[in-house]
mmCIF file of C-alpha atoms in Angstrom:
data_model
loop_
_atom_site.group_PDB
_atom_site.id
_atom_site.type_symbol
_atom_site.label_atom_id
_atom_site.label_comp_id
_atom_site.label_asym_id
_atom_site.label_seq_id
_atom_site.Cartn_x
_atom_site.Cartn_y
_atom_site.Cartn_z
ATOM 1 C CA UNK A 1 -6.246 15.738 -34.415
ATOM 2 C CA UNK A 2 -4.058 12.369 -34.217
ATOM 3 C CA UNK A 3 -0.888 12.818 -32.383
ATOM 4 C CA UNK A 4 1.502 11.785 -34.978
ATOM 5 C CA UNK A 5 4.296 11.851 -33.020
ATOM 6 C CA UNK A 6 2.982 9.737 -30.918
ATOM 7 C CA UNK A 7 1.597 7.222 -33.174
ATOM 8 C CA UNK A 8 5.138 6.570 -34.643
ATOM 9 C CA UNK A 9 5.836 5.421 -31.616
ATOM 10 C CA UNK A 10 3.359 3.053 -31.108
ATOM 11 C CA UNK A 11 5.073 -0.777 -31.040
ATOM 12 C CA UNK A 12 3.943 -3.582 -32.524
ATOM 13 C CA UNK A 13 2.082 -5.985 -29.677
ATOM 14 C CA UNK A 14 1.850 -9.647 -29.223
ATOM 15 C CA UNK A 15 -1.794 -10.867 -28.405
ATOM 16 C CA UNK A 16 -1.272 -14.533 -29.234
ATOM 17 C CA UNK A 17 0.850 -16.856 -31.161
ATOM 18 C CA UNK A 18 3.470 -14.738 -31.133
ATOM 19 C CA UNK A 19 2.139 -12.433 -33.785
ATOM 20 C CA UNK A 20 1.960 -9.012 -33.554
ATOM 21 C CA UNK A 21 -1.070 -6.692 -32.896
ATOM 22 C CA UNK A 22 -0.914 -3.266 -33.574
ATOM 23 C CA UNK A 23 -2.558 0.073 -32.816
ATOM 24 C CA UNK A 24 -4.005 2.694 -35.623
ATOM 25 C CA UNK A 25 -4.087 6.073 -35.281
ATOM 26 C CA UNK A 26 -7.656 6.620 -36.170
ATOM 27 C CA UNK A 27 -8.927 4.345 -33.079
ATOM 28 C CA UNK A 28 -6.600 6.932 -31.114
ATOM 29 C CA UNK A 29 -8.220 10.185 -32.175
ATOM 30 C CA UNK A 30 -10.885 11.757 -29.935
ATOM 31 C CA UNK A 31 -14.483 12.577 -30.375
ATOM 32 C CA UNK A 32 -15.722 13.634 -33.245
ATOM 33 C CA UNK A 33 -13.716 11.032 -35.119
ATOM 34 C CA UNK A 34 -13.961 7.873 -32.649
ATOM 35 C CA UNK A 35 -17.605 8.535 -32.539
ATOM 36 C CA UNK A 36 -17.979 8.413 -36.343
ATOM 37 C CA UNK A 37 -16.096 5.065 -37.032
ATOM 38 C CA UNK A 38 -18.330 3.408 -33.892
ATOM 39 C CA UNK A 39 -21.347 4.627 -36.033
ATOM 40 C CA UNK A 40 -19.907 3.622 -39.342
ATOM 41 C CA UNK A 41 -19.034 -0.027 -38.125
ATOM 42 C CA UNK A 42 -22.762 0.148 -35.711
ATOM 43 C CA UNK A 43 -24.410 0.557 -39.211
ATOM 44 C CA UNK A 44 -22.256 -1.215 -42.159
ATOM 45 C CA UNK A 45 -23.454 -4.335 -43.356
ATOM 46 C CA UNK A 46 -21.711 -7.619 -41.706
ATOM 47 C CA UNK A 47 -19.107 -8.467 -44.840
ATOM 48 C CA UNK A 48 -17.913 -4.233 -44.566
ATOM 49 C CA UNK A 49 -17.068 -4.395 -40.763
ATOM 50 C CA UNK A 50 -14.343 -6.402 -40.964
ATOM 51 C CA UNK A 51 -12.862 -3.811 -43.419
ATOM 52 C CA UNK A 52 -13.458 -1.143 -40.874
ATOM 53 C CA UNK A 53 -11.994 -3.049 -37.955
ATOM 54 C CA UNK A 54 -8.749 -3.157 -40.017
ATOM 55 C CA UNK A 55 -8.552 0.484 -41.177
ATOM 56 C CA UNK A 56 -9.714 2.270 -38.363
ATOM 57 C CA UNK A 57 -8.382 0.153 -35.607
ATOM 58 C CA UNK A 58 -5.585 -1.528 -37.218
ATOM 59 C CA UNK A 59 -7.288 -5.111 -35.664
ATOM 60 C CA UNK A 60 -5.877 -8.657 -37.320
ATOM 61 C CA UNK A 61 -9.058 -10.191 -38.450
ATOM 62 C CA UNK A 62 -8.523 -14.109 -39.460
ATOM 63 C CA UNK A 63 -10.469 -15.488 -41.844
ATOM 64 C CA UNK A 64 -14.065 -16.599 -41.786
ATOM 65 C CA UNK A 65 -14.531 -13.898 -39.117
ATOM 66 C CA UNK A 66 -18.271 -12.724 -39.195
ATOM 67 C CA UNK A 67 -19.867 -10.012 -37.432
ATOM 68 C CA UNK A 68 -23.129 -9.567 -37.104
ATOM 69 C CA UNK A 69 -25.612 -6.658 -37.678
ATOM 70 C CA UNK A 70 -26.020 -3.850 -35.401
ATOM 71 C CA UNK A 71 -22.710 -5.364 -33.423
ATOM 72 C CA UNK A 72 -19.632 -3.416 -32.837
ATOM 73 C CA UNK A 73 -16.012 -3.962 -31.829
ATOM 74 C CA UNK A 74 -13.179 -1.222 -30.531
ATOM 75 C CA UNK A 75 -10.288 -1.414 -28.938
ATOM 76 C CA UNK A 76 -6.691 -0.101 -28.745
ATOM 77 C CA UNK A 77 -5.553 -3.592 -29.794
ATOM 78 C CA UNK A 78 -7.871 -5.712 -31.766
ATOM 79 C CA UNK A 79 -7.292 -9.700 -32.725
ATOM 80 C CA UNK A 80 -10.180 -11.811 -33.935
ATOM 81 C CA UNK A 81 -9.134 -15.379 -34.516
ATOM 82 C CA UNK A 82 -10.091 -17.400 -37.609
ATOM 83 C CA UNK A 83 -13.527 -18.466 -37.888
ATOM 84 C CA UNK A 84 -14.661 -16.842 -34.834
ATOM 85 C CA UNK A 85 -18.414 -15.264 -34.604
ATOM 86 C CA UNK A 86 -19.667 -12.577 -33.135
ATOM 87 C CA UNK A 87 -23.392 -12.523 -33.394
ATOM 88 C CA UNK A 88 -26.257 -9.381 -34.004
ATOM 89 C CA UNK A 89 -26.657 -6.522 -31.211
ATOM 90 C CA UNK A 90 -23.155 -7.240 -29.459
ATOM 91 C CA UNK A 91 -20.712 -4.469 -28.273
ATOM 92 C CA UNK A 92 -17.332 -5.846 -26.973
ATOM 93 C CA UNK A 93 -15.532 -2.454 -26.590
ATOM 94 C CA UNK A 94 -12.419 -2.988 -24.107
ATOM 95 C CA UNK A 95 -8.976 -1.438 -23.913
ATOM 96 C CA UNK A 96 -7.442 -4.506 -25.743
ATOM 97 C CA UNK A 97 -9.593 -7.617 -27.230
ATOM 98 C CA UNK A 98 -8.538 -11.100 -28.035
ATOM 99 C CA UNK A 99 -11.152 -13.422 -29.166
ATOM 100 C CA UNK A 100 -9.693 -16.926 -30.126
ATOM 101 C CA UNK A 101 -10.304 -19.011 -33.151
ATOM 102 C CA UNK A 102 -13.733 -20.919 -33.498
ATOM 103 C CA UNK A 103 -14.739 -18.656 -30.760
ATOM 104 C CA UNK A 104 -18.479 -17.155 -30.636
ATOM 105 C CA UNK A 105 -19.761 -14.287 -29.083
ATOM 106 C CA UNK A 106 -23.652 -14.364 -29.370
ATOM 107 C CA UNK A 107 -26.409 -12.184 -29.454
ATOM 108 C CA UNK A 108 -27.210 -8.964 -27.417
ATOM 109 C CA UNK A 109 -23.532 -9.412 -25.424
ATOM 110 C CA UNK A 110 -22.420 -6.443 -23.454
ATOM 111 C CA UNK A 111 -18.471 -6.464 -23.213
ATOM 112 C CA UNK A 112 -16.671 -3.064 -22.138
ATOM 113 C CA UNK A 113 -14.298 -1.700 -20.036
ATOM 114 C CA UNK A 114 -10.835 -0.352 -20.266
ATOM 115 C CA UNK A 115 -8.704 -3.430 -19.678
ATOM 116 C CA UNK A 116 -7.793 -6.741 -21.498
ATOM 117 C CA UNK A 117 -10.754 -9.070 -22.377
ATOM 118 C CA UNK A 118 -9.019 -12.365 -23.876
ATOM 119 C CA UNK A 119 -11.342 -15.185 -24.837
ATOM 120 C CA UNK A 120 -9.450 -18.357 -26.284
ATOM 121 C CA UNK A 121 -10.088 -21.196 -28.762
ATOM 122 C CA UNK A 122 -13.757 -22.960 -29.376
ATOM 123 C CA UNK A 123 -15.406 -21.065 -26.473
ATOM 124 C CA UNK A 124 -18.670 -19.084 -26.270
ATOM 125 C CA UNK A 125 -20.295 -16.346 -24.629
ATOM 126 C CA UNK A 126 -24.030 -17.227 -24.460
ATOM 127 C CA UNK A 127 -26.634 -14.681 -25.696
ATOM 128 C CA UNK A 128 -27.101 -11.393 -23.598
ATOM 129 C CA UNK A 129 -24.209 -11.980 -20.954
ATOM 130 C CA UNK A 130 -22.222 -8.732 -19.342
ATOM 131 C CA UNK A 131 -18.973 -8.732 -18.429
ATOM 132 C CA UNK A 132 -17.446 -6.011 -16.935
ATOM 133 C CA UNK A 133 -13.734 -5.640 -18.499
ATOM 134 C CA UNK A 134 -12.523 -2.625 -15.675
ATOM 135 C CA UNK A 135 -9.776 -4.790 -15.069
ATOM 136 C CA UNK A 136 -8.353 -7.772 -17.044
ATOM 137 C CA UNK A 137 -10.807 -10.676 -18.222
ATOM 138 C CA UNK A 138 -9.048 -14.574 -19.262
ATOM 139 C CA UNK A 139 -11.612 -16.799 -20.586
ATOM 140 C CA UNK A 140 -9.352 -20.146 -21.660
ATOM 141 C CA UNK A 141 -9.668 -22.436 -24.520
ATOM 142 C CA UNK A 142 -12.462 -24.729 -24.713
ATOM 143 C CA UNK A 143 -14.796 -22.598 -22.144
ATOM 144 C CA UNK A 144 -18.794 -21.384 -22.227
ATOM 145 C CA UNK A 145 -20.714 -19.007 -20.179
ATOM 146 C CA UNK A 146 -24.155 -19.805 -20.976
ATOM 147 C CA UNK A 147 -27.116 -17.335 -21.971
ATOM 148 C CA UNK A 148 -27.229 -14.288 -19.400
ATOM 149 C CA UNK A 149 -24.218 -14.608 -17.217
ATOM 150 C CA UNK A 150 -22.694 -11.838 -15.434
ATOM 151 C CA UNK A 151 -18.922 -11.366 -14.712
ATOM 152 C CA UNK A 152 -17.925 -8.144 -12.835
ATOM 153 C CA UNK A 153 -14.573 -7.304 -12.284
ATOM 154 C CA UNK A 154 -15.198 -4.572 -9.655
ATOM 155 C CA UNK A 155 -17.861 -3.694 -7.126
ATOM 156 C CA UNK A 156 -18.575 -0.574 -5.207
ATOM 157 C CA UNK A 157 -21.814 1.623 -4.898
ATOM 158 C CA UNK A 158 -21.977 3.198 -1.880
ATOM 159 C CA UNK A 159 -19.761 6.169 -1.150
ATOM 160 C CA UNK A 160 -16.069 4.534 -0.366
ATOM 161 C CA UNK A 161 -15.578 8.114 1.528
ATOM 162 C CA UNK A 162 -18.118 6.838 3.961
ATOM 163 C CA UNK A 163 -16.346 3.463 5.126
ATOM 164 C CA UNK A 164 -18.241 1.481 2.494
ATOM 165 C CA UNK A 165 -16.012 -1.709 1.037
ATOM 166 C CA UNK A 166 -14.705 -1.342 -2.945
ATOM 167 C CA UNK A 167 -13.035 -4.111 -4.784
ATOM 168 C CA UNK A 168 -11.387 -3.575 -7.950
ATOM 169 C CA UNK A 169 -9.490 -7.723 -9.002
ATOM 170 C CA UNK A 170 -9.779 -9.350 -12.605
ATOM 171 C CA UNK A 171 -11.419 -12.587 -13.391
ATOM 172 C CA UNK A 172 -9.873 -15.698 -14.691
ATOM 173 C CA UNK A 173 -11.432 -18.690 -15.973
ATOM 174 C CA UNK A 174 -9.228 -22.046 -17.320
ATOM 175 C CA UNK A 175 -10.238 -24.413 -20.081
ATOM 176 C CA UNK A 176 -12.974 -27.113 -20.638
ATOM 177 C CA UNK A 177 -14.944 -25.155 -18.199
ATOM 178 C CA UNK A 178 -18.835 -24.946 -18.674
ATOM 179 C CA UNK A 179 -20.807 -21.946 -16.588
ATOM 180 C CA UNK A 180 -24.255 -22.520 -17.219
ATOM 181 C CA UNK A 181 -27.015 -19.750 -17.888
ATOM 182 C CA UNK A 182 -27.540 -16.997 -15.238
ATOM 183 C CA UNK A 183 -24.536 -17.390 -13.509
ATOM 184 C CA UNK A 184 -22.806 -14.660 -11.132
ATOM 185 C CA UNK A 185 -19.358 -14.038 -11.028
ATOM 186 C CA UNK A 186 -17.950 -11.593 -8.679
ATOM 187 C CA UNK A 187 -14.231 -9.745 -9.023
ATOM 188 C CA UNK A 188 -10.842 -11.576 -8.478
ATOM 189 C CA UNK A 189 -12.566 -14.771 -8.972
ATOM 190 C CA UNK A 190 -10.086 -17.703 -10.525
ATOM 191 C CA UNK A 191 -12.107 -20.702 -11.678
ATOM 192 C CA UNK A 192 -9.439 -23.408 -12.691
ATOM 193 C CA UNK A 193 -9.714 -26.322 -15.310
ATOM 194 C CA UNK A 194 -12.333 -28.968 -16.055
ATOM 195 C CA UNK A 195 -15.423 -27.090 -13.936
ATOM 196 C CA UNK A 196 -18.997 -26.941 -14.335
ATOM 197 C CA UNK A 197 -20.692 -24.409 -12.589
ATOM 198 C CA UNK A 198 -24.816 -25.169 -12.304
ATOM 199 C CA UNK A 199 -27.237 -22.557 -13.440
ATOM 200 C CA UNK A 200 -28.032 -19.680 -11.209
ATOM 201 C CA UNK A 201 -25.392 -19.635 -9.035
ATOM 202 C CA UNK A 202 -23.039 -17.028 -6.969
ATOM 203 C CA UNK A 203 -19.690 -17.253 -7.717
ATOM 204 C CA UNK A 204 -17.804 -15.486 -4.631
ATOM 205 C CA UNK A 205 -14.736 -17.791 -3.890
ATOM 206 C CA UNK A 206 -12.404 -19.499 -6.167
ATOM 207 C CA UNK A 207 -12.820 -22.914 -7.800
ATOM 208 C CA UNK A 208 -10.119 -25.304 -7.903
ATOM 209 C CA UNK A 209 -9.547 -27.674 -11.323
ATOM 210 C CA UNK A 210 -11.827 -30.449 -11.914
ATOM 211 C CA UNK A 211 -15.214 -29.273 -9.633
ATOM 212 C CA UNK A 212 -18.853 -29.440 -10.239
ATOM 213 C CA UNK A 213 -20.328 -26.580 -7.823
ATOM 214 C CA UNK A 214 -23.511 -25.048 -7.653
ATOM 215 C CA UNK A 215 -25.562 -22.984 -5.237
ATOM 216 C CA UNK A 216 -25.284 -19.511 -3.251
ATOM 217 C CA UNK A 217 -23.014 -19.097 -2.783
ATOM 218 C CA UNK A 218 -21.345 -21.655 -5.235
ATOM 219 C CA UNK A 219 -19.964 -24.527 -3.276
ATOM 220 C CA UNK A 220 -17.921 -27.817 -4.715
ATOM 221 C CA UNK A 221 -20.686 -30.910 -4.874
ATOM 222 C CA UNK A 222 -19.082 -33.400 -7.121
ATOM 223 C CA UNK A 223 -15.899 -34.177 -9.267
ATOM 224 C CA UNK A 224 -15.511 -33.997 -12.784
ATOM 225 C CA UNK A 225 -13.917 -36.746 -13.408
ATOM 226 C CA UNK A 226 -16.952 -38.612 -11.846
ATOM 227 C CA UNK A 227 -19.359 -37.832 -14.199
ATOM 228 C CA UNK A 228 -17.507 -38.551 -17.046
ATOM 229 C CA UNK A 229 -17.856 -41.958 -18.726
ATOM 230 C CA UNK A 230 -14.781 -43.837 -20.317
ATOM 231 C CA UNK A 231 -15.116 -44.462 -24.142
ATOM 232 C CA UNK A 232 -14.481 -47.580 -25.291
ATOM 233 C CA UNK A 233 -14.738 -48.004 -28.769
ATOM 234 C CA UNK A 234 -17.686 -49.254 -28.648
ATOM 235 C CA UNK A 235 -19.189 -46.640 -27.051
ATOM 236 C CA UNK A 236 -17.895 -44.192 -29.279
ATOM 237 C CA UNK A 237 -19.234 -45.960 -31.839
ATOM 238 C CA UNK A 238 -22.553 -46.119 -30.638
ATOM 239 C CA UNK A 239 -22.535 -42.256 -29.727
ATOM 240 C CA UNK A 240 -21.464 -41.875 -33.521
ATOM 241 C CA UNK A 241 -24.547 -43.768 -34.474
ATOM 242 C CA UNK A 242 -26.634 -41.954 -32.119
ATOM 243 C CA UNK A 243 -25.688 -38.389 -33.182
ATOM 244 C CA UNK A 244 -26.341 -39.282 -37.253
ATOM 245 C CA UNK A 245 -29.558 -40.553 -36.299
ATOM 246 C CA UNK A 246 -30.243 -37.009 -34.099
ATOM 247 C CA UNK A 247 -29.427 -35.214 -37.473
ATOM 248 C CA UNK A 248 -31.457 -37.635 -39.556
ATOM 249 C CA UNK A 249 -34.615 -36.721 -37.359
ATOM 250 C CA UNK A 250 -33.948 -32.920 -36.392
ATOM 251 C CA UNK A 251 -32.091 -31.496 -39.543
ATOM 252 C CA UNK A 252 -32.699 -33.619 -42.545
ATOM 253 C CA UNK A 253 -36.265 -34.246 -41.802
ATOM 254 C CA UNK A 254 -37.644 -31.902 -39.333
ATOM 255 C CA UNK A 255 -35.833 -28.702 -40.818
ATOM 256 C CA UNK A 256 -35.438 -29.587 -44.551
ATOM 257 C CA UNK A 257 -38.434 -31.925 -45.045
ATOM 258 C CA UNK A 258 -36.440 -34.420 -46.358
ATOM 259 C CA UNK A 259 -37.450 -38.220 -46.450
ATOM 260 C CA UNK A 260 -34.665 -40.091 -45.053
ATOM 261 C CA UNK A 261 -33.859 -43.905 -45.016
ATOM 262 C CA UNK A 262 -32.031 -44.747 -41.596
ATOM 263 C CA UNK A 263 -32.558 -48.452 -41.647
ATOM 264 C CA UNK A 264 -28.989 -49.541 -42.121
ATOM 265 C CA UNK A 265 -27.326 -48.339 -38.796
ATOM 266 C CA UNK A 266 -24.493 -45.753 -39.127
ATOM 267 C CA UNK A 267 -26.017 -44.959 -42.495
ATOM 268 C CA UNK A 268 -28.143 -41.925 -43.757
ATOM 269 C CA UNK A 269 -29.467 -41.956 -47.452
ATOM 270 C CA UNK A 270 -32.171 -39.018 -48.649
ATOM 271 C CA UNK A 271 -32.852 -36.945 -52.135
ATOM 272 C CA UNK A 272 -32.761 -32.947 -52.227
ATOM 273 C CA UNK A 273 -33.417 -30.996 -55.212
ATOM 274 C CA UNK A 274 -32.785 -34.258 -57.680
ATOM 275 C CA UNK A 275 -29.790 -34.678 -55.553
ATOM 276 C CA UNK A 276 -29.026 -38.121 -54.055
ATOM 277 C CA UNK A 277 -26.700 -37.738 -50.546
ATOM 278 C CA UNK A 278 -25.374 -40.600 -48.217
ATOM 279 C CA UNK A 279 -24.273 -39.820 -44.830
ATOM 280 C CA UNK A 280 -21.924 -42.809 -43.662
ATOM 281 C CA UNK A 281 -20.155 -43.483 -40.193
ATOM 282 C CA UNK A 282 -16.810 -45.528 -40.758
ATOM 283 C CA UNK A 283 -16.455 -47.212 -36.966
ATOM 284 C CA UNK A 284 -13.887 -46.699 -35.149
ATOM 285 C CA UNK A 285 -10.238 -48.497 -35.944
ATOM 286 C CA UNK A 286 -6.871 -47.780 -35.027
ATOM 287 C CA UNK A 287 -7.379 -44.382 -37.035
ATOM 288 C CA UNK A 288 -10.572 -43.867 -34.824
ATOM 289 C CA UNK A 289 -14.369 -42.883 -36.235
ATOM 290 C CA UNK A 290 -14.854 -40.703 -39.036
ATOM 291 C CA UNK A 291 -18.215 -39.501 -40.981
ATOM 292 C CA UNK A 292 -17.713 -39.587 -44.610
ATOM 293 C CA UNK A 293 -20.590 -37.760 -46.981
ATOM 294 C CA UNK A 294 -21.094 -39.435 -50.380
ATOM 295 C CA UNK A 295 -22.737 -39.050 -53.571
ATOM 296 C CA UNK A 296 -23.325 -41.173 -56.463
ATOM 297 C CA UNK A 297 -19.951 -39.611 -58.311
ATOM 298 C CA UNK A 298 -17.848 -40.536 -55.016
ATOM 299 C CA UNK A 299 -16.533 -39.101 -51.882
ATOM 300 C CA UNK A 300 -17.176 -35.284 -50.690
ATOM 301 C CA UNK A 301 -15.764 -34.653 -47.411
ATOM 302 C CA UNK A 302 -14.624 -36.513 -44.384
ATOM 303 C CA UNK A 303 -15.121 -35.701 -40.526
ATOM 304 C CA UNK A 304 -12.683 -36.755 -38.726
ATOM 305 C CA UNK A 305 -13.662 -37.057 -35.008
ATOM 306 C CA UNK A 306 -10.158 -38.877 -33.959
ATOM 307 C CA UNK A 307 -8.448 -35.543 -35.113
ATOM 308 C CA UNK A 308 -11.731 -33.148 -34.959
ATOM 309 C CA UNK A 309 -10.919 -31.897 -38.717
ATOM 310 C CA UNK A 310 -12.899 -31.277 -41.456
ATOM 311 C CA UNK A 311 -12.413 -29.754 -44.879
ATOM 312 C CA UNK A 312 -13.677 -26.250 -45.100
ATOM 313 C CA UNK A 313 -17.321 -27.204 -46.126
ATOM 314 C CA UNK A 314 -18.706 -26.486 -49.965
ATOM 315 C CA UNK A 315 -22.407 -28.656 -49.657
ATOM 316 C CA UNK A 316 -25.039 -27.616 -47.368
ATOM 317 C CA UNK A 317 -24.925 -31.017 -46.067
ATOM 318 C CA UNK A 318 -21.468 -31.151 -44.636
ATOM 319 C CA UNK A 319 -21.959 -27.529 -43.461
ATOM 320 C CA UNK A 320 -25.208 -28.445 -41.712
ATOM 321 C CA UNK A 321 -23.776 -31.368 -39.956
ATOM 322 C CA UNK A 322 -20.681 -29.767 -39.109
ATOM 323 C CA UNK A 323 -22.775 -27.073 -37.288
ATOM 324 C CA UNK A 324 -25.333 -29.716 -35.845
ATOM 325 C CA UNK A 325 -22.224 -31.608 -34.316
ATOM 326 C CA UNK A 326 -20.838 -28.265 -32.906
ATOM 327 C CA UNK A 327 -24.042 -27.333 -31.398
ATOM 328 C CA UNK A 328 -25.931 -30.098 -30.379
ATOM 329 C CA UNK A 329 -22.845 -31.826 -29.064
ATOM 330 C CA UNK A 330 -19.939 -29.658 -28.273
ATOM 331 C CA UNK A 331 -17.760 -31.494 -31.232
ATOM 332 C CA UNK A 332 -15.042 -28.869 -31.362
ATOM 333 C CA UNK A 333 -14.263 -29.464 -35.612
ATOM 334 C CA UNK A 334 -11.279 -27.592 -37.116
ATOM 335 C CA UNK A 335 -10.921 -26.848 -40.973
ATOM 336 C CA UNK A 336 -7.817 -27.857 -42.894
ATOM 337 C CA UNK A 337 -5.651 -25.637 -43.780
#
């Protein structure tokens, strides 16, 4: 049975923003009960787990939160940020779970452990990573561990009794920090801001801000800030143009099988379903570049890419092309409110 008079004791807890998270008494009951919501939520269909999440676990669930099937989330304090995704066959079961807005999770993730796993704004955990949540997990804003990284936040095996070494530290990793696929991270590891970590490497000591390292064990080979180019506007207008004509050719054509007139740089024009679209790129100014989408009856939507903001899309056109910009390259677009 639910200790009640415990439960009314329970306070309200911050997780972000200042707004309160709070506990439910169902998520603090024992076996038989704990067990049954895990299967209920395991089972339900993606639009009913969100309902579960809130009644059994008292989480805050934002909105345009989806969770996939066969996924599951638990935790003593539960806050899923607005628009974030977790994808099919994911368990992130922790004592307390933050996962930012715009945030994705993807498919087959393992997340457990009794401590804090906090994952911030726009970043992603690739498809069929681990982390190990024993103690305290910070993933920062802007972040990505790619496809099958593994993040451990203690490591022991042989008997400690016997003189053999045990380490028990949490992880932290800043923002704008990109950990390609099959990476290792091992406990008490702090990776700072602006890093790239190459694929398949050992992560044993910490990374200061702004590093490109690689290797086993992981070892600084370049700066950030090096590898970056400076956009001038005419650069970023020519990356505009480049990234329209990349939809054009994979989306438009490729996925839909739509015939599409590029000739007029900047510009895309096609038909669907008796349907006539324009896709249009308005250069750079002192506003900066925006994408608007057109029909023959006027403006739809706009993209801003000086503000990365979008209206909350209602054609399959702006909805494709805000995904394909997310995707294919890293635009991190916001709705309006």
């Amino acid at each position: 049975m639910v200790d009640s008079s415990r439960t009314r004791h329970l306070v309200m807890t911050s997780l972000s923003h200042g707004r309160a998270g709070r506990f439910s008494p169902l998520c603090e009951a024992r076996t038989p009960v704990r067990k049954l919501l895990l299967l209920l939520q395991l089972l339900s269909p993606p639009w009913l787990k969100k309902a579960l999440l809130r009644w059994g676990w008292g989480a805050q669930v934002g909105r345009g939160v989806r969770i996939g099937w066969f996924s599951v989330v638990s935790g003593k304090r539960v806050e899923l940020g607005d628009y974030c995704h977790i994808l099919s066959f994911s368990q992130v079961r922790c004592g307390a779970v933050h996962v930012g807005a715009y945030s994705v999770i993807g498919n087959g993730v393992h997340i457990y452990g009794p401590a804090c796993f906090r994952m911030g704004r726009h970043s992603i955990v690739g498809s069929e990573s681990q982390i190990n949540v024993w103690e305290d997990v910070r993933i920062g804003d802007l972040s990505a561990l790619g496809s099958r990284c593994i993040l451990v936040t203690h490591g022991v095996w042989l008997p400690y009794t016997e003189g053999y070494w045990v380490k028990f530290a949490g992880v932290t990793i800043g923002d704008r920090v990109w950990i390609a696929s099959g990476v290792f991270i091992q406990p008490g590891i702090h990776i700072g801001n602006e890093v790239f970590v190459n694929a398949m490497s050992v992560v044993k000591k910490d990374l200061s801000d702004g590093t490109v390292a690689e290797g086993y064990p992981a070892r600084p080979v370049a700066k950030m800030a090096d590898l970056k180019r400076t956009m001038t506007p005419e650069r970023l207008n020519a990356a505009v143009e480049a990234m329209l004509r990349h939809f054009g050719d994979a989306v438009l054509t490729r996925e839909w099988g739509l015939r599409v007139d590029a000739a007029t740089p900047g510009r895309l024009s096609f038909r669907r379903k008796g349907r006539e679209g324009v896709i249009v790129q308005v250069p750079a100014a002192d506003s900066g570049p925006r994408i608007e989408i057109r029909d023959p009856k006027g403006l739809r939507a706009t993209i801003d890419l000086a503000t990365m903001r979008t209206p909350l899309p209602r054609d399959p056109f702006h909805a494709a092309l805000v995904q394909f910009l997310r995707g294919y390259y890293g635009l991190k677009l916001e709705y309006e409110d």
